[in-house]
Amino acid sequence: MQRGVSGGERKRVTTGEMSFGNKLVLLMDEISTGLDSATTFDIISTQRSLAKAFGKTVVISLLQPPPEVFALFDDVILLNDGFVMYHGPRTEVLSYFEGPGFNCPPHRDVADFLVDLGTSKQYQYEIKDAPRSASEFATAFECSEIYERLRKAIHDSLNASQYEDVSERMNSMPEFNQSFWSSAATLARRQLTLFSRDRVLLSSRIVMSLALGLLNASTFYQLDEVDSQLVMDAGFVVVSFVIIGQSAQVPAFVAIRDVFKKQRRPNFFRTSSFVLATSTSQIPLAVIETLIFGSIIYWMCGFVATASGFLMFELLLFLISMVFGAWFFFLAVVCPDLNVANAISMLSDLLFSIYSGFVITKGEIPGYLIWIYWISPLTWGIRAVAVNQYTDSSFDVCTYRDVNYCEKFGMTMGEYSLSLFDVQTERYWLWLGLGYLVAAYVLFMVMAWFVLEYWCFENPPNLTLNSNSNVGTTEGLSKEDYVLAQTPKSNASQLALEVRVGIQDNQPHKHNFVPVTLAFKDLWYSVPDPTNANSSIDLLKGVSGYALPRTITALMGSSGAGKTTLVDVIAGRKTGGQIRGDIMLNGYPATDLAIRRATGCRRA
């Protein structure tokens, strides 16, 4: 187990990732979620400096930013229910809303004040008749002087200096910062780096290749080549192993697709470069599995003992691995989610296996389904393995083990063995199989490229906005939101409210729960050091504290300080690493059962 990435670190990495390159327009959405105020201020201050120094346009959406962050902005766009309630300089926003009759109290942050407008909470700021709904605010804004200045600035033509600035900055910028081959090489290095870091995956695939290779080889150990059933069985098992190994990568391909979507929109790279890099990154694992599994199977099962036969066998396994890797990559990018991709991949495995010519021979497949036989890469792979075995010169004879096949069946021993499974007997079918596998690999990658380039980006979900939101009524308004702001207005049309404040029932209430005091003392949490197997990293270092009933305790700290780790340790959510120290509930040790029954954990 290794130390993970905190929420704040993830936010900062994503911000840096999307800022990569010469982007003249930067759009950032809710970047302050999960960040402390100091980090938020640093990030937005940096973006402001970049905008001023490099002439960039930066648009950031924030929900109730603190005052020091709000003061960094030049302009403000205030939205509600899809309407623009204000769009203009930040310095004029308060004076603008004072006109319709809304004053920001001294104790209220400007951002909080603005967010409340157009909602049920705006009553506390009203000093006279004022707009109620977001549409009324939008109508009032369109009649303002600020809106007229904004409209004039938009519709006025650019002056000569602005045209010159556009020609220097915009027209000269290439669509992509790297060439096709440079981008493909960069992406391939990234994929290979990720592959080399995932030692668990690499070691598990090697162990699986060794274990299944020995297991299957012992099952078909030194098979009798006269029994073509055993040879076809061994070929089917070998090809099926390759398919199963590649199908296990569907979740990884789906995860890669999500990264692609995020990075392709800002033109980090070409889609073709990404597809090529993803394809080439599968080569090392395919070579490793082919060499380990194929070598064990070939020599222990007793296939034809020639160098050319062995090399052709290894080449076939490698191509089959790459073809099905490309096939499952295509399914991962064309399916909407992992569940659908897994279901379709299993269905395709089933169809390819049933109509491969092994489970059901070619002559027994119904005519309306024979097309599956001819398009299945599994069919061409098994046929090529069988032809590679039985077209060897040692089997291209009439008499074999005192049986004259030419006299008895009118064909050689190799041709007879292949004919039992309706497999073509000519040697050129081996080369056709190689060509078909290469063509299928290219086709699947082109299909994946087409989907990623033209069809992969989902449209935003359809949202239904309440066009006539009536914030002037008390419907849907909690009592405390309305009453604590002010008393009901003295209007005859106003709904009568019956409010009970501060009335206590004299009857004693019987509590059906026991208040719990949480205490933790000298709490340590350690995970293994990924760079040194004999050492560990302490994420919590002797933390002690308590929380009392009828109180709210704030757990504060900068990003990466260990807040989430401490909560997870107390709530029993850490399944790895080493935990030391005492966690007490009402003075008793907190067992797993007590933690599950007495606590709840909610993280952002």
XYZ file of C-alpha atoms in Angstrom:
604
model
C 0.000 0.000 0.000
C 1.286 3.460 -0.904
C 0.355 6.932 0.179
C -2.353 8.286 -2.082
C -2.944 11.721 -3.526
C -4.934 14.115 -1.382
C -7.896 16.037 -2.736
C -5.984 19.303 -2.754
C -3.030 17.756 -4.550
C -5.351 16.286 -7.163
C -6.920 19.702 -7.731
C -3.543 21.373 -8.138
C -2.278 18.686 -10.518
C -5.399 18.971 -12.669
C -5.085 22.760 -12.745
C -1.463 22.504 -13.831
C -2.316 19.831 -16.386
C -4.993 21.933 -18.059
C -2.731 25.021 -17.993
C -0.104 23.194 -20.045
C 0.677 24.783 -23.392
C -0.005 28.177 -24.906
C -3.673 28.444 -24.021
C -5.008 31.959 -24.582
C -8.389 31.184 -23.005
C -8.584 29.222 -19.757
C -11.930 28.043 -18.347
C -11.907 26.692 -14.792
C -14.916 25.235 -12.987
C -15.234 24.999 -9.185
C -11.496 24.726 -8.598
C -11.836 25.729 -4.944
C -13.810 22.623 -3.934
C -11.700 20.640 -1.497
C -9.015 23.318 -1.214
C -8.212 25.492 1.757
C -8.612 29.245 1.354
C -4.862 29.910 1.213
C -4.350 27.458 -1.653
C -7.366 28.850 -3.492
C -5.984 32.371 -3.131
C -2.556 31.290 -4.429
C -4.011 29.534 -7.477
C -6.314 32.384 -8.498
C -3.631 34.967 -7.782
C -1.309 33.045 -10.109
C -3.986 32.922 -12.798
C -4.488 36.676 -12.441
C -0.761 37.263 -12.885
C -0.699 35.038 -15.984
C -3.680 36.894 -17.448
C -2.018 40.272 -16.915
C 1.458 39.239 -18.075
C 0.576 37.100 -21.111
C -2.707 38.645 -22.194
C -4.730 35.533 -21.406
C -8.479 35.368 -20.882
C -9.340 33.495 -17.688
C -12.886 32.582 -16.644
C -13.321 30.877 -13.263
C -16.594 29.690 -11.759
C -16.661 29.767 -7.969
C -19.318 29.249 -5.336
C -19.132 31.850 -2.562
C -15.393 32.635 -2.672
C -13.859 34.338 0.371
C -13.475 38.135 0.218
C -9.747 38.112 -0.523
C -10.301 35.761 -3.468
C -13.296 37.708 -4.784
C -11.207 40.885 -4.754
C -8.787 39.347 -7.299
C -11.350 39.372 -10.115
C -11.860 42.188 -12.591
C -15.339 41.305 -13.861
C -18.246 39.327 -12.459
C -20.943 37.320 -14.249
C -23.777 36.442 -11.859
C -26.049 33.610 -13.040
C -29.276 32.186 -11.653
C -31.647 29.725 -13.351
C -29.819 30.295 -16.629
C -30.328 34.096 -16.563
C -27.568 36.696 -16.424
C -28.394 38.863 -13.411
C -25.234 40.953 -13.695
C -22.222 41.157 -15.957
C -19.805 43.945 -15.345
C -16.920 45.256 -13.253
C -16.496 43.812 -9.793
C -16.079 47.265 -8.305
C -19.557 48.322 -9.481
C -21.536 45.260 -8.459
C -22.624 46.555 -5.044
C -23.663 49.955 -6.332
C -25.624 48.314 -9.135
C -27.731 46.172 -6.797
C -28.296 49.079 -4.438
C -30.363 50.604 -7.238
C -33.050 47.847 -7.206
C -33.084 48.011 -3.411
C -30.556 45.456 -2.153
C -27.928 46.535 0.354
C -25.119 44.245 1.441
C -24.906 44.239 5.274
C -21.484 45.008 6.774
C -21.277 41.537 8.314
C -21.981 39.773 5.012
C -19.360 38.804 2.429
C -19.988 40.265 -0.997
C -19.879 36.851 -2.678
C -22.396 35.386 -0.223
C -24.620 38.414 -0.737
C -24.560 38.008 -4.525
C -25.292 34.288 -4.422
C -28.359 34.885 -2.233
C -29.926 37.264 -4.746
C -32.656 35.735 -6.846
C -33.250 33.034 -4.240
C -35.455 32.674 -1.194
C -32.739 34.246 0.971
C -32.838 37.670 -0.668
C -35.501 38.999 1.763
C -32.905 39.874 4.363
C -31.345 42.443 1.999
C -34.493 44.170 0.674
C -35.121 47.793 1.576
C -37.895 48.461 -0.974
C -39.813 46.770 -3.743
C -37.317 44.771 -5.743
C -37.124 42.010 -8.369
C -38.064 38.575 -7.119
C -37.116 35.990 -9.743
C -33.988 35.482 -11.790
C -35.819 36.523 -14.962
C -36.819 39.839 -13.351
C -33.209 40.437 -12.361
C -32.147 39.675 -15.940
C -34.724 42.101 -17.336
C -33.579 44.812 -14.948
C -29.957 44.224 -15.917
C -30.765 44.569 -19.622
C -32.148 48.036 -18.882
C -29.064 49.185 -16.996
C -26.204 51.399 -18.120
C -23.692 48.625 -17.464
C -25.508 46.372 -19.934
C -25.456 49.103 -22.574
C -21.701 49.523 -22.143
C -21.267 45.764 -22.395
C -23.399 45.517 -25.545
C -21.548 48.410 -27.159
C -18.184 46.827 -26.386
C -19.292 43.544 -27.940
C -20.733 45.023 -31.121
C -18.092 47.661 -31.770
C -15.552 46.625 -34.383
C -11.956 45.966 -33.426
C -9.496 48.786 -33.860
C -6.211 48.473 -35.730
C -4.141 47.611 -32.665
C -6.554 44.861 -31.688
C -6.445 43.380 -35.177
C -2.660 43.370 -34.995
C -2.790 41.647 -31.617
C -5.102 38.962 -33.027
C -2.816 38.302 -35.980
C 0.204 37.963 -33.715
C -1.339 35.783 -31.040
C -4.163 33.802 -32.577
C -3.453 33.130 -36.243
C 0.107 31.979 -35.668
C -0.797 29.390 -33.025
C -0.702 25.800 -34.352
C -3.502 23.399 -33.558
C -1.049 21.063 -31.825
C 2.247 21.952 -30.195
C 3.927 18.699 -31.281
C 4.138 16.871 -34.564
C 2.377 13.542 -35.020
C 5.444 11.401 -34.362
C 6.697 13.530 -31.473
C 3.294 13.390 -29.838
C 3.047 9.632 -30.378
C 6.505 9.146 -28.865
C 5.616 11.288 -25.845
C 2.396 9.375 -25.249
C 4.144 6.034 -25.710
C 6.752 7.012 -23.114
C 3.977 7.973 -20.719
C 2.181 4.655 -21.209
C 5.395 2.675 -20.821
C 6.238 4.633 -17.666
C 2.841 3.814 -16.196
C 3.301 0.181 -17.204
C 6.752 -0.056 -15.636
C 5.495 1.489 -12.388
C 2.682 -1.031 -12.060
C 4.874 -3.818 -10.765
C 1.925 -5.679 -9.301
C 0.315 -6.008 -12.736
C 3.567 -7.030 -14.390
C 4.469 -9.626 -11.778
C 0.932 -11.044 -11.663
C 0.794 -11.456 -15.454
C 4.182 -13.184 -15.455
C 3.139 -15.530 -12.647
C -0.155 -16.236 -14.434
C 1.668 -17.033 -17.679
C 4.006 -19.416 -15.880
C 1.302 -21.107 -13.815
C -1.237 -21.551 -16.606
C 1.484 -22.499 -19.052
C 2.713 -25.307 -16.806
C -0.834 -26.387 -15.954
C -1.978 -26.607 -19.576
C 1.304 -28.100 -20.740
C 1.014 -30.846 -18.130
C -2.519 -31.553 -19.379
C -1.344 -31.957 -22.996
C 2.157 -33.172 -22.162
C 3.811 -34.745 -25.226
C 0.494 -35.162 -26.997
C 0.058 -37.748 -29.711
C 0.195 -35.866 -33.001
C -1.862 -38.582 -34.657
C -4.797 -37.559 -32.474
C -5.728 -34.270 -34.138
C -8.370 -33.715 -31.460
C -5.615 -33.161 -28.877
C -3.696 -30.842 -31.186
C -6.798 -28.738 -31.832
C -7.580 -28.749 -28.110
C -4.118 -27.446 -27.312
C -4.362 -24.770 -30.019
C -7.762 -23.645 -28.758
C -6.504 -23.441 -25.158
C -3.458 -21.425 -26.207
C -5.462 -18.880 -28.184
C -8.138 -18.673 -25.460
C -5.469 -17.852 -22.872
C -4.327 -14.913 -24.967
C -7.903 -13.655 -25.338
C -8.648 -13.915 -21.620
C -5.460 -12.042 -20.786
C -6.381 -9.183 -23.101
C -10.005 -9.020 -21.927
C -8.723 -8.276 -18.418
C -7.471 -4.913 -19.718
C -10.941 -3.563 -20.512
C -11.174 -1.628 -17.182
C -7.755 -0.084 -17.845
C -8.803 0.892 -21.363
C -11.968 2.553 -20.023
C -9.874 4.524 -17.520
C -7.483 5.577 -20.306
C -10.459 6.749 -22.354
C -11.541 9.080 -19.555
C -8.059 10.617 -19.449
C -8.113 10.952 -23.227
C -11.390 12.885 -23.165
C -10.007 15.400 -20.704
C -6.739 15.954 -22.572
C -7.973 15.761 -26.160
C -10.401 18.677 -25.882
C -7.607 21.238 -25.253
C -5.581 19.662 -28.124
C -2.840 18.122 -26.027
C -2.310 15.583 -28.816
C -3.884 14.111 -31.926
C -6.281 11.219 -31.604
C -4.184 9.204 -34.029
C -1.091 9.756 -31.865
C -2.975 8.552 -28.807
C -4.265 5.423 -30.560
C -0.825 4.581 -31.939
C 0.852 5.120 -28.561
C -1.753 3.034 -26.743
C -1.273 0.260 -29.276
C 2.511 0.206 -29.105
C 2.444 0.291 -25.309
C 0.772 -3.149 -25.383
C 3.742 -4.704 -27.184
C 6.025 -5.340 -24.155
C 3.376 -7.245 -22.200
C 2.312 -9.185 -25.294
C 5.920 -10.186 -25.986
C 6.514 -11.256 -22.376
C 3.370 -13.389 -22.189
C 3.945 -14.865 -25.635
C 7.503 -15.897 -24.872
C 6.718 -17.384 -21.459
C 3.401 -19.096 -22.145
C 4.104 -20.007 -25.769
C 7.512 -21.529 -25.073
C 6.207 -23.704 -22.249
C 3.215 -24.922 -24.256
C 5.093 -25.521 -27.502
C 7.926 -27.659 -26.200
C 6.167 -29.481 -23.367
C 3.148 -30.362 -25.502
C 5.383 -31.764 -28.223
C 4.553 -29.623 -31.235
C 6.745 -30.088 -34.287
C 10.332 -29.617 -33.119
C 11.645 -27.157 -35.716
C 12.909 -23.623 -35.295
C 10.686 -22.321 -38.101
C 7.617 -23.964 -36.585
C 8.361 -22.532 -33.134
C 9.019 -19.017 -34.416
C 5.835 -19.089 -36.502
C 3.896 -20.305 -33.440
C 5.258 -17.427 -31.343
C 4.490 -14.918 -34.089
C 0.917 -16.166 -34.308
C 0.416 -15.859 -30.547
C 1.858 -12.345 -30.572
C -0.412 -11.210 -33.409
C -3.475 -12.787 -31.791
C -2.640 -10.973 -28.551
C -2.296 -7.640 -30.348
C -5.488 -8.173 -32.378
C -7.633 -8.905 -29.354
C -5.964 -6.103 -27.434
C -7.069 -3.772 -30.242
C -10.543 -5.342 -30.256
C -11.077 -4.836 -26.530
C -9.657 -1.318 -26.794
C -12.269 -0.564 -29.451
C -15.041 -1.965 -27.235
C -13.795 0.135 -24.308
C -13.960 3.371 -26.292
C -17.261 2.690 -28.062
C -19.232 1.534 -24.998
C -20.725 4.169 -22.677
C -19.360 2.651 -19.463
C -17.414 -0.259 -18.007
C -20.471 -2.422 -17.325
C -21.556 -2.354 -20.950
C -17.988 -2.901 -22.162
C -17.564 -5.981 -19.957
C -20.878 -7.445 -21.103
C -20.153 -6.939 -24.803
C -16.596 -8.249 -24.463
C -17.880 -11.457 -22.844
C -20.523 -11.818 -25.555
C -17.926 -11.379 -28.286
C -15.668 -13.959 -26.601
C -18.570 -16.397 -26.546
C -19.458 -15.903 -30.210
C -15.851 -16.061 -31.379
C -15.270 -19.270 -29.395
C -18.448 -21.079 -30.471
C -18.056 -20.262 -34.167
C -14.275 -20.622 -34.355
C -14.486 -24.017 -36.081
C -13.408 -25.908 -32.971
C -16.509 -26.154 -30.772
C -18.664 -26.389 -33.902
C -16.842 -27.388 -37.070
C -17.231 -25.298 -40.185
C -19.563 -27.774 -41.897
C -21.994 -27.796 -38.971
C -22.369 -24.007 -38.635
C -25.711 -22.779 -40.056
C -25.382 -20.894 -43.305
C -26.831 -17.674 -41.907
C -24.132 -17.645 -39.176
C -21.135 -18.720 -41.245
C -20.065 -15.069 -41.536
C -19.049 -15.160 -37.853
C -16.681 -18.016 -38.693
C -15.004 -16.048 -41.453
C -14.613 -12.746 -39.597
C -13.529 -14.193 -36.245
C -9.821 -13.611 -35.523
C -10.021 -16.670 -33.266
C -10.886 -18.816 -36.297
C -7.917 -17.578 -38.271
C -5.622 -18.001 -35.276
C -6.607 -21.605 -34.530
C -6.486 -22.508 -38.238
C -3.019 -20.994 -38.588
C -1.740 -22.901 -35.526
C -3.138 -26.175 -36.889
C -1.803 -25.582 -40.410
C 1.609 -24.640 -38.984
C 1.665 -28.007 -37.207
C 0.345 -30.399 -39.842
C 1.878 -28.899 -42.990
C 5.353 -29.628 -41.679
C 7.336 -31.997 -43.883
C 7.282 -34.702 -41.200
C 3.484 -34.954 -41.543
C 3.261 -34.347 -45.301
C 3.710 -38.066 -45.952
C 1.431 -40.896 -47.007
C 2.647 -43.460 -44.500
C 2.875 -42.517 -40.868
C 3.241 -45.078 -38.094
C 2.500 -47.937 -40.459
C -0.735 -46.346 -41.662
C -0.963 -45.497 -45.382
C -3.179 -42.416 -45.370
C -2.955 -41.897 -49.138
C -4.218 -45.387 -49.851
C -6.847 -45.384 -47.101
C -8.113 -41.769 -47.221
C -6.675 -40.382 -50.434
C -4.615 -37.712 -48.658
C -1.477 -37.319 -46.564
C -1.411 -37.760 -42.823
C -1.344 -33.976 -42.227
C -4.180 -33.303 -44.663
C -6.304 -36.030 -43.098
C -5.769 -34.653 -39.572
C -6.815 -31.171 -40.673
C -9.828 -32.406 -42.622
C -11.340 -33.933 -39.484
C -12.103 -30.365 -38.311
C -12.886 -28.949 -41.768
C -9.609 -27.006 -41.685
C -8.111 -26.032 -45.035
C -4.990 -28.061 -45.766
C -2.985 -25.771 -48.046
C 0.116 -24.080 -46.621
C -0.902 -20.669 -47.919
C -3.713 -20.559 -45.346
C -0.996 -19.991 -42.768
C 0.139 -16.856 -44.567
C -3.444 -15.779 -45.130
C -3.960 -16.123 -41.388
C -0.977 -13.886 -40.682
C -2.228 -11.307 -43.163
C -5.756 -11.399 -41.782
C -4.547 -10.901 -38.207
C -2.472 -7.895 -39.250
C -5.400 -6.451 -41.211
C -7.800 -7.050 -38.298
C -5.405 -5.309 -35.932
C -5.182 -2.262 -38.195
C -8.964 -2.254 -38.718
C -9.748 -2.344 -34.998
C -7.322 0.478 -34.264
C -8.772 2.570 -37.099
C -12.262 1.922 -35.734
C -11.113 3.003 -32.278
C -9.561 6.143 -33.778
C -12.787 6.960 -35.619
C -14.896 6.580 -32.470
C -12.517 8.672 -30.362
C -12.201 11.370 -33.007
C -15.812 11.776 -34.100
C -18.120 10.084 -31.642
C -16.560 9.741 -28.216
C -17.420 13.139 -26.743
C -20.756 12.919 -24.988
C -23.185 15.795 -25.195
C -23.959 17.548 -21.929
C -27.027 16.209 -20.156
C -30.317 17.877 -20.895
C -31.236 20.147 -18.028
C -34.696 21.468 -17.304
C -34.740 24.873 -15.682
C -37.704 26.281 -13.858
C -38.487 29.286 -16.062
C -40.983 30.760 -13.638
C -39.253 30.310 -10.344
C -41.232 32.360 -7.863
C -39.043 33.353 -4.989
C -41.587 35.854 -3.792
C -43.744 33.170 -2.216
C -43.085 31.108 0.835
C -43.588 27.785 -0.912
C -40.578 25.574 -0.476
C -39.150 27.967 2.099
C -38.079 26.700 5.456
C -39.385 28.569 8.489
C -36.035 29.580 9.777
C -34.837 30.865 6.400
C -37.816 33.234 6.219
C -38.564 34.159 9.798
C -35.033 34.734 11.004
C -34.482 37.220 8.202
C -37.374 39.502 9.101
C -41.019 39.535 10.078
C -43.602 38.918 7.378
C -44.347 41.941 5.228
C -47.467 43.968 6.037
C -49.122 43.160 2.745
C -52.731 42.048 2.461
C -51.822 39.584 -0.238
C -49.028 38.090 1.799
C -49.618 34.594 3.078
C -50.323 34.401 6.781
C -47.667 32.532 8.646
C -48.018 30.858 11.976
C -44.606 30.735 13.582
C -43.699 29.215 16.888
C -40.377 30.423 18.194
C -38.793 29.450 21.477
C -41.764 27.394 22.698
C -40.623 24.412 24.699
C -42.649 21.435 25.665
C -42.753 20.995 29.410
C -43.110 17.269 29.028
C -39.737 15.585 29.401
C -38.484 13.739 26.341
C -37.108 10.258 26.671
C -33.884 9.961 24.717
C -33.576 6.761 22.749
C -29.849 7.150 22.212
C -26.748 7.348 24.361
C -24.439 10.355 23.811
C -21.002 9.223 22.712
C -17.671 10.809 23.547
C -15.035 10.070 20.942
C -11.398 10.081 22.015
C -8.225 9.026 20.253
C -4.784 8.918 21.788
C -1.320 8.563 20.251
C -2.747 7.522 16.883
C -0.205 6.436 14.282
C -0.843 5.295 10.729
C 1.986 3.967 8.571
C 2.205 2.627 5.024
C 5.143 0.823 3.351
C 7.737 2.982 1.658
C 7.562 2.223 -2.090
C 11.271 3.018 -2.485
C 12.448 0.877 0.428
C 10.704 -2.355 1.358
C 12.258 -2.357 4.838
C 10.927 1.046 5.905
C 7.551 2.758 6.183
C 6.060 6.238 5.917
C 4.122 7.693 8.849
C 1.024 9.562 7.671
C -0.307 10.129 11.210
C 2.244 10.788 13.931
C 0.932 10.406 17.459
C -2.344 12.285 16.944
C -4.514 12.727 20.039
C -7.862 14.454 20.478
C -11.486 14.145 21.475
C -14.997 15.190 20.458
C -17.830 15.696 22.959
C -21.577 15.159 22.560
C -23.683 18.205 21.627
C -20.638 19.883 20.065
C -19.286 20.313 16.550
C -15.550 19.868 16.161
C -13.731 21.351 13.161
C -10.901 19.267 11.731
C -8.727 21.792 9.923
C -5.452 21.792 8.078
C -3.897 22.525 4.719
C -4.190 20.182 1.773
C -2.305 16.947 2.421
C -2.180 17.525 6.185
C -3.855 14.184 6.922
C -7.453 15.208 7.614
C -8.992 12.527 5.404
C -6.525 9.943 6.666
C -7.447 10.641 10.299
C -11.179 10.415 9.568
C -10.701 7.155 7.659
C -8.647 5.637 10.462
C -11.219 6.564 13.121
C -14.110 5.326 10.960
C -12.356 2.022 10.238
C -12.085 2.626 6.508
C -8.397 1.870 6.206
C -7.917 -1.727 5.088
C -4.160 -1.549 4.559
C -1.160 -0.169 6.364
C -0.489 -0.322 10.102
C -2.574 1.488 12.727
C -1.285 2.050 16.252
C -2.862 3.889 19.155
C -6.170 3.950 21.023
C -9.633 4.881 19.733
C -12.232 5.078 22.511
C -16.021 5.433 22.524
C -17.277 6.497 25.968
C -14.050 5.229 27.476
C -14.242 1.765 25.914
C -12.042 0.504 23.078
C -13.759 1.034 19.741
C -14.196 -2.380 18.147
C -15.030 -2.803 14.475
C -18.628 -3.644 15.361
C -18.966 -0.579 17.598
C -17.480 1.674 14.925
C -19.886 0.373 12.283
C -22.913 0.787 14.545
C -22.093 4.065 16.260
C -20.347 6.120 13.572
C -20.988 7.366 10.092
C -18.437 8.785 7.676
C -19.095 11.234 4.862
C -16.284 12.616 2.761
C -16.317 15.205 0.005
